[in-house]
Amino acid sequence: MTLVSIIGFVLIIVGLWGMLTQNNIIKIIIGFSIIDTGIHLLIVSIGYIKGKTAPIIDSVLLKTDAVNQVVDPIPSALVLTAIVIGLAVTALMLVYAVNLYQRKQSLDINDFEELKW
Amino acid sequence: MINGIIIVLGIIMIASAFMAIYMRSLLSSIIAAGVISLLASIIYLLLAAPDVAMTEAAIGSGLTTVVFLYAFNKVKGRGEDNHG
Amino acid sequence: MVKRFLILLVLVFFVIMLLPLVSDIQPQTELNPLAKKYVKDGPDELGSANLVTSVIVTYRGLDTLGEVAVLFIATAGVGFMLRRRKGSKTNPQKKRESSEILQTGTALLTPLIFLFGIYIFLHGHLTPGGGFQGGVVIASAILLSMLSFPQSEINHKILNAIESLSGVLYLVIGILGIYLAAGFLDNRILPLGDFGRLFSAGAIPVIYSLIGLKVGSELVGILDSMQRSDS
């Protein structure tokens, strides 16, 4: 367990707690975006190696020596695209929330009981 | 040194996460959620991932907050003055 | 009360399920074999100084194509949900004009931010940054001018043309890779050039610029439809 992975884990749990306990739809989406950030922190912390630098080669960090001096580039690459997708998905969810609000003039999740049994 | 900074940032992030969930005002929740992303971008920089830090700072705390505010504006503006 | 208890139960189960996964993350001391291969062979094989870029654009290029497709679908969903109904086009309350300081400042800053975005995605293979970040910077430049000139309309024809053209060109370059180089989205269809120069690394700057234009125009589309739908 590294330090950053603990932070990410706690953020995931807090976000899930928020999603499950809150009634306001916007708050639920905020909980989702907290989970998003937590997962990104978790993935980036997997690739970190203590004391090594960013994987960009220049006149100080030579090609031949790069293997011993850089962190893992793959988690960075995965998270980078995941952040952009996260924005688009959050926007889509918010638009649905706005649409639901226009139907019922309410954002309380308990007012939407069409699918309840 | 770096561990100390990460611990402080982590405590602030978790506190803002609770604030984002339990704040009464929706606007404060949105801003607190933006703070989490902004601090996460500093942690990415400390973890030697500058690409991710740039993306998170621009998207996570910039555009996501703006999108949330647009949605908040639509939800708030209608409910108060005219029901129709 | 029962509900609270059930939620707590679910959360405890979730923690028990996820905890082994997190506690397995040990502080590493060296790269795993795949990363070692990417770091060792990447600079000579692809000519890109930023190894994250070479992983995104070439080694894992297919994944990036998939993610761009997801972004496109999400944007289409936003546009569909917020489409303007026919006939309800008249906007009763006029938006307030912004102050003159804001307008002048925006006119000064927008071209500079735009240029900065283009710089970021053109130098994606040399410095931190790339198509996704550059696209977001461009989108924020347009957001600034959208906020200070609320009356102005964005030309949707140009926006759609940029978006679809860059998407199609991205695919065409990918398919060219099959015929001219080793496989789909291979960047060696253009000469690799001198390591560390702007015009190097084969097709990586071209692909990343296309991704930047596509991401930028899609994010502008999201912001525009969220601002415009007054309903």
CSV table of C-alpha atoms in Angstrom, one decimal:
chain,number,residue,atom,x,y,z
A,1,MET,CA,0.0,0.0,0.0
A,2,THR,CA,1.4,3.3,-1.0
A,3,LEU,CA,0.4,6.7,0.4
A,4,VAL,CA,-1.4,7.9,-2.8
A,5,SER,CA,-3.2,4.6,-3.3
A,6,ILE,CA,-4.7,5.0,0.2
A,7,ILE,CA,-5.9,8.5,-0.7
A,8,GLY,CA,-7.4,7.2,-3.9
A,9,PHE,CA,-9.1,4.3,-2.0
A,10,VAL,CA,-10.6,6.7,0.6
A,11,LEU,CA,-11.9,9.0,-2.1
A,12,ILE,CA,-13.6,6.1,-3.9
A,13,ILE,CA,-15.3,5.0,-0.6
A,14,VAL,CA,-16.4,8.6,0.2
A,15,GLY,CA,-17.7,9.1,-3.3
A,16,LEU,CA,-19.7,5.8,-3.2
A,17,TRP,CA,-21.1,6.8,0.3
A,18,GLY,CA,-22.2,10.1,-1.2
A,19,MET,CA,-23.8,8.5,-4.2
A,20,LEU,CA,-25.8,6.1,-2.0
A,21,THR,CA,-26.9,8.5,0.7
A,22,GLN,CA,-27.7,11.7,-1.1
A,23,ASN,CA,-31.1,12.4,-2.6
A,24,ASN,CA,-30.2,15.3,-4.9
A,25,ILE,CA,-29.3,14.1,-8.4
A,26,ILE,CA,-26.6,16.7,-8.8
A,27,LYS,CA,-25.0,15.5,-5.6
A,28,ILE,CA,-25.1,12.0,-6.9
A,29,ILE,CA,-23.2,13.1,-10.0
A,30,ILE,CA,-20.7,15.0,-7.8
A,31,GLY,CA,-20.2,11.7,-5.9
A,32,PHE,CA,-19.5,10.0,-9.2
A,33,SER,CA,-16.9,12.6,-10.2
A,34,ILE,CA,-15.2,12.0,-6.8
A,35,ILE,CA,-15.0,8.3,-7.5
A,36,ASP,CA,-13.5,9.2,-10.9
A,37,THR,CA,-10.7,11.2,-9.3
A,38,GLY,CA,-10.0,8.5,-6.8
A,39,ILE,CA,-9.7,5.8,-9.4
A,40,HIS,CA,-7.3,8.0,-11.4
A,41,LEU,CA,-5.1,8.6,-8.4
A,42,LEU,CA,-5.1,4.8,-7.7
A,43,ILE,CA,-4.0,4.0,-11.3
A,44,VAL,CA,-1.3,6.6,-11.4
A,45,SER,CA,0.1,5.5,-8.0
A,46,ILE,CA,0.6,2.0,-9.5
A,47,GLY,CA,3.1,3.4,-12.0
A,48,TYR,CA,5.1,5.6,-9.7
A,49,ILE,CA,8.6,4.5,-8.8
A,50,LYS,CA,10.3,6.4,-6.0
A,51,GLY,CA,13.0,8.8,-7.0
A,52,LYS,CA,12.5,8.5,-10.7
A,53,THR,CA,11.5,11.2,-13.1
A,54,ALA,CA,8.9,11.8,-15.9
A,55,PRO,CA,9.3,9.8,-19.1
A,56,ILE,CA,10.4,12.6,-21.4
A,57,ILE,CA,13.8,12.3,-23.0
A,58,ASP,CA,15.9,15.3,-23.5
A,59,SER,CA,19.5,16.4,-23.2
A,60,VAL,CA,19.6,15.6,-19.4
A,61,LEU,CA,17.8,12.3,-19.6
A,62,LEU,CA,19.5,10.2,-22.3
A,63,LYS,CA,18.0,7.5,-24.4
A,64,THR,CA,20.5,4.9,-23.3
A,65,ASP,CA,19.9,5.5,-19.6
A,66,ALA,CA,16.2,6.1,-19.7
A,67,VAL,CA,15.3,2.6,-18.4
A,68,ASN,CA,16.8,3.2,-15.0
A,69,GLN,CA,15.5,6.7,-14.6
A,70,VAL,CA,11.9,7.0,-15.6
A,71,VAL,CA,8.5,6.0,-14.2
A,72,ASP,CA,6.1,3.7,-15.9
A,73,PRO,CA,4.4,5.6,-18.9
A,74,ILE,CA,1.5,3.3,-19.4
A,75,PRO,CA,-0.7,4.2,-16.4
A,76,SER,CA,-0.2,7.9,-17.3
A,77,ALA,CA,-1.4,7.2,-20.8
A,78,LEU,CA,-4.4,5.3,-19.6
A,79,VAL,CA,-5.4,8.0,-17.1
A,80,LEU,CA,-4.9,10.8,-19.5
A,81,THR,CA,-7.6,9.6,-21.9
A,82,ALA,CA,-9.8,8.5,-19.0
A,83,ILE,CA,-10.0,12.0,-17.7
A,84,VAL,CA,-11.3,13.4,-21.0
A,85,ILE,CA,-13.9,10.6,-21.2
A,86,GLY,CA,-14.9,11.4,-17.6
A,87,LEU,CA,-15.7,15.0,-18.6
A,88,ALA,CA,-17.9,13.9,-21.5
A,89,VAL,CA,-19.7,11.3,-19.4
A,90,THR,CA,-20.3,13.8,-16.6
A,91,ALA,CA,-21.7,16.3,-19.0
A,92,LEU,CA,-24.0,13.6,-20.4
A,93,MET,CA,-25.3,12.8,-16.9
A,94,LEU,CA,-25.8,16.4,-16.1
A,95,VAL,CA,-27.9,16.9,-19.2
A,96,TYR,CA,-30.0,14.0,-18.3
A,97,ALA,CA,-30.5,15.5,-14.8
A,98,VAL,CA,-31.5,18.8,-16.3
A,99,ASN,CA,-34.0,17.0,-18.6
A,100,LEU,CA,-35.5,15.1,-15.6
A,101,TYR,CA,-35.8,18.4,-13.8
A,102,GLN,CA,-37.7,19.9,-16.6
A,103,ARG,CA,-40.1,17.0,-16.5
A,104,LYS,CA,-41.0,17.1,-12.8
A,105,GLN,CA,-39.6,20.4,-11.5
A,106,SER,CA,-37.6,18.4,-8.9
A,107,LEU,CA,-34.2,17.0,-8.4
A,108,ASP,CA,-35.0,14.7,-5.6
A,109,ILE,CA,-34.4,11.1,-6.6
A,110,ASN,CA,-37.3,10.0,-4.4
A,111,ASP,CA,-39.8,11.9,-6.6
A,112,PHE,CA,-39.0,9.6,-9.6
A,113,GLU,CA,-40.8,6.5,-8.7
A,114,GLU,CA,-41.9,5.2,-12.1
A,115,LEU,CA,-39.5,2.3,-11.8
A,116,LYS,CA,-40.2,1.5,-8.2
A,117,TRP,CA,-42.0,-1.7,-7.2
B,1,MET,CA,9.4,16.0,2.2
B,2,ILE,CA,7.3,14.8,-0.7
B,3,ASN,CA,5.4,12.4,1.6
B,4,GLY,CA,4.6,15.3,3.9
B,5,ILE,CA,3.1,17.3,1.1
B,6,ILE,CA,1.1,14.3,-0.1
B,7,ILE,CA,-0.3,13.7,3.3
B,8,VAL,CA,-1.4,17.3,3.7
B,9,LEU,CA,-2.9,17.4,0.2
B,10,GLY,CA,-4.7,14.1,0.8
B,11,ILE,CA,-6.2,15.3,4.1
B,12,ILE,CA,-7.5,18.4,2.3
B,13,MET,CA,-8.8,16.3,-0.6
B,14,ILE,CA,-10.8,14.0,1.7
B,15,ALA,CA,-12.1,16.9,3.7
B,16,SER,CA,-13.3,18.6,0.5
B,17,ALA,CA,-14.9,15.3,-0.6
B,18,PHE,CA,-17.0,15.3,2.6
B,19,MET,CA,-17.7,19.0,2.1
B,20,ALA,CA,-18.8,18.3,-1.5
B,21,ILE,CA,-21.3,15.7,-0.2
B,22,TYR,CA,-22.6,17.4,2.9
B,23,MET,CA,-22.7,21.1,2.0
B,24,ARG,CA,-26.2,22.5,2.1
B,25,SER,CA,-25.6,24.8,-0.8
B,26,LEU,CA,-25.2,23.1,-4.2
B,27,LEU,CA,-22.8,25.8,-5.4
B,28,SER,CA,-20.4,25.1,-2.6
B,29,SER,CA,-20.5,21.4,-3.3
B,30,ILE,CA,-19.6,22.1,-7.0
B,31,ILE,CA,-16.7,24.3,-6.0
B,32,ALA,CA,-15.5,21.7,-3.4
B,33,ALA,CA,-15.5,19.0,-6.1
B,34,GLY,CA,-13.4,21.3,-8.2
B,35,VAL,CA,-10.9,21.7,-5.4
B,36,ILE,CA,-10.5,17.9,-5.2
B,37,SER,CA,-9.5,17.8,-8.9
B,38,LEU,CA,-7.1,20.8,-8.5
B,39,LEU,CA,-5.3,19.2,-5.6
B,40,ALA,CA,-5.2,15.8,-7.4
B,41,SER,CA,-3.3,17.5,-10.3
B,42,ILE,CA,-0.6,18.6,-7.8
B,43,ILE,CA,-0.3,15.1,-6.6
B,44,TYR,CA,0.1,13.9,-10.2
B,45,LEU,CA,2.9,16.4,-10.6
B,46,LEU,CA,4.7,15.0,-7.5
B,47,LEU,CA,4.2,11.5,-8.9
B,48,ALA,CA,6.2,12.5,-12.0
B,49,ALA,CA,3.2,12.4,-14.4
B,50,PRO,CA,3.2,16.0,-15.9
B,51,ASP,CA,0.9,15.0,-18.8
B,52,VAL,CA,-1.8,13.8,-16.4
B,53,ALA,CA,-1.3,16.8,-14.2
B,54,MET,CA,-1.9,19.2,-17.2
B,55,THR,CA,-5.0,17.3,-18.2
B,56,GLU,CA,-6.5,17.1,-14.8
B,57,ALA,CA,-5.8,20.8,-14.1
B,58,ALA,CA,-7.5,21.9,-17.4
B,59,ILE,CA,-10.3,19.4,-17.5
B,60,GLY,CA,-11.0,18.2,-13.9
B,61,SER,CA,-11.0,21.5,-12.2
B,62,GLY,CA,-11.7,23.8,-15.2
B,63,LEU,CA,-14.2,22.5,-17.7
B,64,THR,CA,-16.0,20.0,-15.3
B,65,THR,CA,-16.7,22.8,-12.9
B,66,VAL,CA,-18.0,25.0,-15.8
B,67,VAL,CA,-20.3,22.2,-17.0
B,68,PHE,CA,-21.6,21.7,-13.5
B,69,LEU,CA,-22.3,25.4,-13.2
B,70,TYR,CA,-24.2,25.5,-16.5
B,71,ALA,CA,-26.4,22.6,-15.3
B,72,PHE,CA,-26.8,24.3,-11.9
B,73,ASN,CA,-27.8,27.5,-13.6
B,74,LYS,CA,-30.5,25.7,-15.5
B,75,VAL,CA,-31.8,23.9,-12.5
B,76,LYS,CA,-31.9,27.0,-10.3
B,77,GLY,CA,-33.1,29.6,-12.6
B,78,ARG,CA,-36.4,27.9,-13.4
B,79,GLY,CA,-37.4,26.7,-9.9
B,80,GLU,CA,-37.5,30.1,-8.3
B,81,ASP,CA,-39.3,32.6,-10.5
B,82,ASN,CA,-41.6,30.9,-12.9
B,83,HIS,CA,-43.1,27.4,-12.8
B,84,GLY,CA,-44.1,26.8,-16.4
C,1,MET,CA,-32.8,4.0,9.4
C,2,VAL,CA,-32.9,0.5,7.8
C,3,LYS,CA,-31.8,2.2,4.6
C,4,ARG,CA,-28.8,3.7,6.2
C,5,PHE,CA,-27.9,0.4,7.7
C,6,LEU,CA,-28.2,-1.3,4.3
C,7,ILE,CA,-26.0,1.3,2.7
C,8,LEU,CA,-23.4,0.8,5.4
C,9,LEU,CA,-23.5,-2.9,4.8
C,10,VAL,CA,-23.0,-2.5,1.0
C,11,LEU,CA,-20.1,-0.2,1.7
C,12,VAL,CA,-18.4,-2.6,4.1
C,13,PHE,CA,-18.8,-5.4,1.5
C,14,PHE,CA,-17.3,-3.1,-1.1
C,15,VAL,CA,-14.3,-2.3,1.1
C,16,ILE,CA,-13.7,-5.9,1.8
C,17,MET,CA,-13.9,-6.7,-1.9
C,18,LEU,CA,-11.5,-3.8,-2.9
C,19,LEU,CA,-9.1,-3.9,-0.1
C,20,PRO,CA,-7.0,-6.8,-1.3
C,21,LEU,CA,-6.6,-5.1,-4.6
C,22,VAL,CA,-5.3,-1.9,-3.0
C,23,SER,CA,-3.1,-3.6,-0.4
C,24,ASP,CA,-1.4,-5.5,-3.2
C,25,ILE,CA,0.0,-2.2,-4.6
C,26,GLN,CA,3.6,-2.3,-3.4
C,27,PRO,CA,6.1,0.5,-3.9
C,28,GLN,CA,8.0,-0.6,-7.0
C,29,THR,CA,11.7,-0.4,-7.5
C,30,GLU,CA,11.9,-1.1,-11.3
C,31,LEU,CA,9.8,-1.0,-14.4
C,32,ASN,CA,7.7,-4.1,-15.4
C,33,PRO,CA,8.8,-5.9,-18.6
C,34,LEU,CA,6.3,-4.2,-20.9
C,35,ALA,CA,7.1,-0.7,-19.7
C,36,LYS,CA,10.8,-1.6,-20.0
C,37,LYS,CA,10.3,-2.5,-23.6
C,38,TYR,CA,8.4,0.7,-24.4
C,39,VAL,CA,11.0,2.9,-22.7
C,40,LYS,CA,14.0,1.1,-24.2
C,41,ASP,CA,12.7,0.7,-27.8
C,42,GLY,CA,10.3,3.6,-28.0
C,43,PRO,CA,12.7,6.5,-28.7
C,44,ASP,CA,14.6,4.6,-31.5
C,45,GLU,CA,11.5,2.9,-33.0
C,46,LEU,CA,9.1,5.8,-33.1
C,47,GLY,CA,11.3,8.9,-32.6
C,48,SER,CA,9.1,10.5,-29.9
C,49,ALA,CA,10.8,12.1,-27.0
C,50,ASN,CA,7.7,12.0,-24.8
C,51,LEU,CA,7.2,8.4,-24.1
C,52,VAL,CA,3.7,8.9,-22.8
C,53,THR,CA,2.8,10.3,-26.3
C,54,SER,CA,4.3,7.3,-28.0
C,55,VAL,CA,2.3,4.9,-25.9
C,56,ILE,CA,-0.9,6.9,-26.5
C,57,VAL,CA,-0.6,7.5,-30.2
C,58,THR,CA,1.1,4.5,-31.5
C,59,TYR,CA,1.6,1.5,-29.1
C,60,ARG,CA,-1.9,1.9,-27.7
C,61,GLY,CA,-3.3,3.8,-30.7
C,62,LEU,CA,-6.3,1.6,-31.1
C,63,ASP,CA,-7.4,2.3,-27.5
C,64,THR,CA,-7.1,6.0,-28.2
C,65,LEU,CA,-9.3,5.7,-31.3
C,66,GLY,CA,-11.9,3.9,-29.1
C,67,GLU,CA,-11.8,6.6,-26.5
C,68,VAL,CA,-12.2,9.3,-29.1
C,69,ALA,CA,-15.2,7.4,-30.4
C,70,VAL,CA,-16.6,7.3,-26.8
C,71,LEU,CA,-16.1,11.0,-26.6
C,72,PHE,CA,-17.9,11.5,-29.9
C,73,ILE,CA,-20.9,9.4,-28.8
C,74,ALA,CA,-21.1,11.3,-25.5
C,75,THR,CA,-21.1,14.6,-27.3
C,76,ALA,CA,-23.8,13.4,-29.7
C,77,GLY,CA,-25.8,12.4,-26.7
C,78,VAL,CA,-25.5,15.8,-25.1
C,79,GLY,CA,-26.4,17.5,-28.4
C,80,PHE,CA,-29.4,15.2,-28.9
C,81,MET,CA,-30.8,15.7,-25.4
C,82,LEU,CA,-30.4,19.5,-25.6
C,83,ARG,CA,-31.6,19.9,-29.2
C,84,ARG,CA,-33.6,23.0,-29.9
C,85,ARG,CA,-37.3,22.3,-30.5
C,86,LYS,CA,-38.5,23.8,-33.7
C,87,GLY,CA,-40.6,26.9,-33.3
C,88,SER,CA,-39.3,27.7,-29.8
C,89,LYS,CA,-36.4,29.6,-31.1
C,90,THR,CA,-37.3,33.0,-29.9
C,91,ASN,CA,-35.4,33.8,-26.7
C,92,PRO,CA,-37.6,36.1,-24.5
C,93,GLN,CA,-35.1,37.4,-22.0
C,94,LYS,CA,-32.2,39.1,-23.6
C,95,LYS,CA,-28.8,38.2,-22.1
C,96,ARG,CA,-27.0,41.0,-20.4
C,97,GLU,CA,-24.1,42.5,-22.2
C,98,SER,CA,-20.8,42.0,-20.5
C,99,SER,CA,-18.6,45.0,-19.5
C,100,GLU,CA,-16.2,46.7,-21.8
C,101,ILE,CA,-13.2,45.7,-19.8
C,102,LEU,CA,-14.1,42.0,-20.1
C,103,GLN,CA,-14.8,42.4,-23.9
C,104,THR,CA,-11.5,44.1,-24.6
C,105,GLY,CA,-9.6,41.6,-22.5
C,106,THR,CA,-11.2,38.7,-24.2
C,107,ALA,CA,-10.4,40.1,-27.6
C,108,LEU,CA,-6.8,40.4,-26.5
C,109,LEU,CA,-6.5,37.0,-24.8
C,110,THR,CA,-8.5,34.7,-27.1
C,111,PRO,CA,-6.0,34.5,-29.9
C,112,LEU,CA,-3.2,34.0,-27.5
C,113,ILE,CA,-4.9,31.1,-25.7
C,114,PHE,CA,-5.8,29.6,-29.1
C,115,LEU,CA,-2.1,29.8,-30.1
C,116,PHE,CA,-1.1,28.2,-26.9
C,117,GLY,CA,-3.4,25.3,-27.5
C,118,ILE,CA,-2.0,24.8,-30.9
C,119,TYR,CA,1.5,24.9,-29.5
C,120,ILE,CA,0.6,22.3,-26.9
C,121,PHE,CA,-0.7,19.8,-29.4
C,122,LEU,CA,2.0,20.4,-32.0
C,123,HIS,CA,4.7,19.8,-29.4
C,124,GLY,CA,3.0,16.7,-27.9
C,125,HIS,CA,5.9,14.5,-28.9
C,126,LEU,CA,8.5,16.7,-27.3
C,127,THR,CA,7.1,18.3,-24.2
C,128,PRO,CA,4.3,17.3,-21.7
C,129,GLY,CA,1.0,17.8,-23.3
C,130,GLY,CA,-0.6,16.7,-26.5
C,131,GLY,CA,-3.9,16.5,-28.4
C,132,PHE,CA,-6.2,16.1,-25.4
C,133,GLN,CA,-4.7,19.0,-23.4
C,134,GLY,CA,-4.4,21.2,-26.5
C,135,GLY,CA,-8.0,20.6,-27.4
C,136,VAL,CA,-9.1,21.5,-23.9
C,137,VAL,CA,-7.1,24.7,-24.0
C,138,ILE,CA,-8.7,25.7,-27.3
C,139,ALA,CA,-12.1,24.9,-25.9
C,140,SER,CA,-11.5,27.1,-22.9
C,141,ALA,CA,-10.5,30.0,-25.2
C,142,ILE,CA,-13.8,29.7,-27.0
C,143,LEU,CA,-15.5,29.4,-23.6
C,144,LEU,CA,-14.0,32.7,-22.6
C,145,SER,CA,-15.4,34.4,-25.7
C,146,MET,CA,-18.7,32.7,-25.3
C,147,LEU,CA,-19.0,34.1,-21.8
C,148,SER,CA,-18.1,37.6,-22.7
C,149,PHE,CA,-20.1,37.8,-25.9
C,150,PRO,CA,-23.3,36.0,-25.0
C,151,GLN,CA,-25.1,37.2,-28.1
C,152,SER,CA,-22.6,35.8,-30.6
C,153,GLU,CA,-23.4,32.6,-32.5
C,154,ILE,CA,-20.9,29.8,-33.1
C,155,ASN,CA,-20.8,28.7,-36.7
C,156,HIS,CA,-22.0,25.1,-36.4
C,157,LYS,CA,-21.2,24.2,-40.0
C,158,ILE,CA,-17.5,25.0,-39.5
C,159,LEU,CA,-17.5,23.2,-36.2
C,160,ASN,CA,-19.0,20.1,-37.6
C,161,ALA,CA,-16.8,20.2,-40.6
C,162,ILE,CA,-13.6,20.4,-38.5
C,163,GLU,CA,-14.8,17.6,-36.2
C,164,SER,CA,-15.8,15.2,-38.9
C,165,LEU,CA,-12.8,16.0,-41.2
C,166,SER,CA,-10.3,15.4,-38.4
C,167,GLY,CA,-12.0,12.2,-37.4
C,168,VAL,CA,-12.0,10.9,-41.0
C,169,LEU,CA,-8.3,11.9,-41.5
C,170,TYR,CA,-7.3,10.2,-38.3
C,171,LEU,CA,-8.8,6.9,-39.6
C,172,VAL,CA,-7.3,7.4,-43.1
C,173,ILE,CA,-3.8,7.9,-41.5
C,174,GLY,CA,-4.4,4.7,-39.5
C,175,ILE,CA,-5.4,2.7,-42.6
C,176,LEU,CA,-2.4,4.1,-44.5
C,177,GLY,CA,-0.2,2.6,-41.8
C,178,ILE,CA,-1.4,-0.9,-42.8
C,179,TYR,CA,-0.2,-0.4,-46.4
C,180,LEU,CA,2.9,1.8,-45.9
C,181,ALA,CA,4.2,0.5,-42.6
C,182,ALA,CA,3.8,-2.3,-40.1
C,183,GLY,CA,0.2,-2.0,-39.0
C,184,PHE,CA,-2.8,0.1,-38.2
C,185,LEU,CA,-1.9,3.5,-36.8
C,186,ASP,CA,1.8,3.0,-37.3
C,187,ASN,CA,3.5,6.4,-37.3
C,188,ARG,CA,6.3,5.4,-39.7
C,189,ILE,CA,4.5,6.3,-42.8
C,190,LEU,CA,6.4,9.6,-42.7
C,191,PRO,CA,10.2,9.8,-42.2
C,192,LEU,CA,11.2,9.8,-38.5
C,193,GLY,CA,13.5,12.8,-38.9
C,194,ASP,CA,16.0,14.1,-36.3
C,195,PHE,CA,15.2,13.1,-32.8
C,196,GLY,CA,13.9,16.0,-30.7
C,197,ARG,CA,12.9,18.3,-33.6
C,198,LEU,CA,9.4,19.6,-34.3
C,199,PHE,CA,9.1,17.8,-37.6
C,200,SER,CA,10.1,14.4,-36.3
C,201,ALA,CA,8.5,11.2,-35.0
C,202,GLY,CA,6.8,10.4,-38.3
C,203,ALA,CA,3.0,10.8,-38.2
C,204,ILE,CA,2.7,11.4,-34.4
C,205,PRO,CA,2.4,15.3,-34.6
C,206,VAL,CA,-0.1,14.9,-37.4
C,207,ILE,CA,-2.2,12.4,-35.5
C,208,TYR,CA,-2.0,14.4,-32.3
C,209,SER,CA,-3.0,17.6,-34.1
C,210,LEU,CA,-6.0,15.8,-35.5
C,211,ILE,CA,-7.0,14.5,-32.1
C,212,GLY,CA,-6.5,18.0,-30.7
C,213,LEU,CA,-8.9,19.5,-33.3
C,214,LYS,CA,-11.4,16.8,-32.8
C,215,VAL,CA,-11.4,17.0,-29.0
C,216,GLY,CA,-11.5,20.8,-29.1
C,217,SER,CA,-14.4,21.0,-31.4
C,218,GLU,CA,-16.3,18.3,-29.5
C,219,LEU,CA,-15.8,20.0,-26.2
C,220,VAL,CA,-16.9,23.3,-27.8
C,221,GLY,CA,-20.0,21.5,-29.0
C,222,ILE,CA,-20.8,20.3,-25.5
C,223,LEU,CA,-20.3,23.8,-23.9
C,224,ASP,CA,-22.2,25.5,-26.7
C,225,SER,CA,-25.3,23.2,-26.5
C,226,MET,CA,-25.3,23.5,-22.7
C,227,GLN,CA,-25.2,27.3,-22.9
C,228,ARG,CA,-27.6,27.7,-25.7
C,229,SER,CA,-30.5,25.4,-24.6
C,230,ASP,CA,-32.5,28.1,-22.8
C,231,SER,CA,-35.7,26.0,-22.8
